[in-house]
Structures are given as C-alpha cells and as structure tokens.
Amino acid sequence: MINFRFHLISLIAVFLSLAIGVVFGSTVMDRAIVDGLEQQIERVETKADEQRAANSELSRALEEQNQFLHDASPILVEGRLSLRTTAVIAMRGIDDDAVAEWVTLLREAGSSTPYVIWLEPRWALATPADEVALASLLADSDGASAEQLRRSGLRLLSERLADGGYPPASPQIDPQSLRDNTRSFLAAVFGEAILPAVTTAAPAPGATEESNVAATTTTTEAATTTTTATAGTPDPASQVDPLEAMVELGFVSLDPAGAGESVELADYPGSEAIAAVLGGQGGQLAPDAVLLPLIQQLGLRDVPTFAGEVVSEASSEEAGTVVGPIRRSPSLSRVVSTSDDLSTFEGQLAAISALDQLTDGVVNHLGTRDDAQSVVPTPIVR
C-alpha cells in the first residue's frame, strides 16, 4: 500500500527539481550563451571596422590617383591630335557628362572639336511624319521603306562629313593632265581619227597655263548625258547643306559643349577629320540600325573612324552592342578602332592615344571586355 505522505514528498521533489532546472537554465546556462554570442558580435564588428578602414584607404588612394590623372591629362595628351579635327557623333541618351569630359580631353590634345553631333531619336522613323521629313532630303525616295530611308540618310550624313564641308571643296585640276586625259578619252571613244580635231595653240610668250587650256579647241558632236539621282543623295533642287537641313528637321543637334572656338557649319568638319561615333548605356536608338550603318559608310569613304561605348555598368545589357559587332567583323575590325571603356577617365585617356595612332593607320581595340586587345595601345615608333 502506497503511503500518501511518501507520495506527496515524491511529487514535491519532482516539481522542486523542475523549478531548480528552469531557474538554472534561464540564468546560468542562458548567460553563457549570451556571452558567447556577444563575443562573436564583437569580433565581427572589429573585422568590419578594419575592413571599412581598409576600404577608406583604398578609396582615398583611388581618388588621389584619379586626381593626378585629371591634373596631368593636359601634359599626357598635349599635341597628340594637333592640326586635326575630330567629329564626335553621339547617340542621344548616353551619359552626356562623360561625352563632354572626353571632348575636353580631345581639345587638350590639340584637336579642333567645335561640336558634338547628337543623333536624335527621330532617326528611328517611328512615325510617317519622320519618314516624310527624311525623304525630303533625298532624291528618288518614292516607295522606299523606313529602313531604306534611314540607311540612305545615314549615307548622306557620312558623305557630308567625308566631304569636310558644303559645298565640297573642288579638286585642283592640272591643265596638262586635263589635256592628256581629254586626248585619251577621245581616242578611246572615237578612235584616232578624231585626234587631229584636238589642237593646242602654241603658247604665247608670257601666257599662263589657264590661257593655254583656253586655247585648246575640240570639234566633236554634242553629247547628251542623263544623270539619275539615287536615294541617299541630296535632292539637286534643294541646294541646301545636308547637315544644316538635318539640324533643322531634328535628326541631329549640334552641341558646342563649351567650345571657345567658332566654326562655320559650311566649313565643318574640314578635310582629313577623324570621326568618333559614340553609343552605350541609355542610348535612345538601336546601334545596329543607326550607329553601325553610319560607321560602315564612314569606313567606305576612308574616314578614320573610332567607335566608343559609354557604359557605367559592365553587366548592362547594352554593354558591347556597339563595339562587339565591329570587333567580330573581319572587315570593320581592321579599319575601325574601338573602346568599351569611355565611361572612365583612364579609358578616355587611352582613347586619345588610339585616335593618335589611328591617324597613322594603326587600329586598336581597347577596354576591359574579353574581346578587347588591351587596356592601352601599344606604343609605336614613328
């Protein structure tokens, strides 16, 4: 038989043990765990403070390096592009501060860069009104698609830049070469029998070359030639500077970008200019529809051409959309220099050297992407 007193004492002992365990666990054991966690937190905070100090030191060193590059840039680039004009053509929407910073470097290098030519969103030809406006600049554009009009307009722009001004400078003709070429042409077309009809009067004493040419008389039948204008050429009836017309119609904008020099639009960009075509992050036009066709047309006209990307984030979907196709092209990669790093000051400095070497026919593909050749150009011996 169970003794009630013994049973009561047992129950009291059990509950007393539970109470002691709860008190002990919530004081002594919990305190040990808390102390351990606090020590770990202190160690993490100490490491974080050390890392922040190291990062601050690196940031300070980087700022000093960048400041040195900015301060030394006039000396580093001085004279690299003397007596050259750089026509900067940029797609609207990219970082205009980065573009302006690079234009400043171009001027410090001695380049005449009076304008930035901004390609406006109207090149997308998103509306019929845009198509009509562009077609008004082109001859024989009836029935042309938007893509055909855009390519023709870009071809017209490239021709205008390659010409160096409007109207294009007329080549100087040597009088003797004119006589020789005329004689050869007539012999090829009409045969030797026509040559006696081409006579050159004996030069009078003191006569100039111009008077000698005027003394040349030719007896031939009048020939009638018919010239057919093609899309991509200016309308002969307009007699308007294509670049000026594109500005008025809103296809391009001319930004002096703080230029101190004044250049007449009719004389811009001048002979032997370098074309620098810029695109990148935030651009409001498709590079494959506008920039790449323009670059191809400039290359066909033997214009020294540079293509650059202004991309602040390497992971951006727009990274490589300008320089990538050029670097993959067997033909363009041999004549067009590229840089994928125009968003940094170091990349902008390297691009100045690339333009300098481009005038000597040396092509570079600079930047940090996998398809770049190097970060800076290899020095050349002149």
Phi, psi and omega in degrees: 000133183281131178280127183297323180296317179297320179296319180295318179296321179297315179298319179296320180296319180296310181294327177294320178296317178298318180296317179298320180295318180296315180296316181295318181291327182274355180243288187292307183293317181295324178297321179295318179296315180299317179299320179295317179295319179297322178295319178296319179298318179298319179296318179296317179296322178296315178296321179296319178297319178296320180293320178296321178295319178295318179296320178297321178294318178295319179297319179296317179296321179294318178298320178296319179296314179296321179295322177297316180297317179296317182291325184271351186303320179301326179283321183294326185253359186304127175078000183296326184235034180298142177063020176242152174249135176247118176270104181272120181242113187239147178277129181301136178113336178285169185298105183288337176293318178295322178296314180297322179296319180290323177299322176299318177297319178302316180292322177295332178281357178100000181284141171276111182228077187286338184221157160251123178270108180269125174277117186274161182301345182297341177296344177292342180051052184283344182231156176302327179297323177295319180295318180296319181297316180290322180297334180293342178271348189246147176269148176054050182256008181297133177080000180285143178284170179299319179297318179294319178297316181297315180296321178294320178295320178292325176296320178297318178296317179295322178297319180296318179290322179292326179293334178086351180176183178218128355289159180301145178295131180284133178293146177283128183256126176283126183303317181295320177297323178298316179296316181295317181294321178297316180297316180295320181295315181294323179295323181288326185273314187253351182092171183297337185299335183279342188298322178301336180286348179260107184238149179242121180293146179296134182295133177286153179304128179079004181289148179271168177299325181295321180289328177295319178295321180295335181281350179283123180242141182232129178250105179218167173286146178292135180251144180249124180242147179239124180254125181257121178285146179242157177300137184105353175251151179293148177296120183302333182284341186283319181050046181236142176301120182302322180294318178296320179294322179293327176294314182296327182273356176085017177274332175223157173233144178253116181249116180293342176050045177075018182294138177270343182269154178242125182234130176295136182300326180295337181260003184263140001268002182089174183284151176058038178280155173262138176257126177243110184257123187241137174218193176141205186295130179089357180300139185266008178230153178284123181302322183288342180266335186236301187293312184296316175300322178295317179297319178298317181293322177295320178295322179296335181261017176059031175274123176303120190236137177236137177240130182228153178243135173251095183229115183279338180240118182297335181275358181299144178296339181275353179293128177087358183287340178263305186281332183302306180299327179292315181292334178275347182276123179300329183274309183294324183295343180272344185235344183247122175278150183222159171212133178257015189229038180280000178277347178250154181292326177296318178295325178293321177297316180297325180294328176299317178296324179296319178294322178300314180287333179297328178293341176262008179084011180263124183259135178234149173235100191254159175136197184246357178287163182296332183271006177279149178282319183196172178277323178231155180293151173285130180301144177242153179261121180264000000 
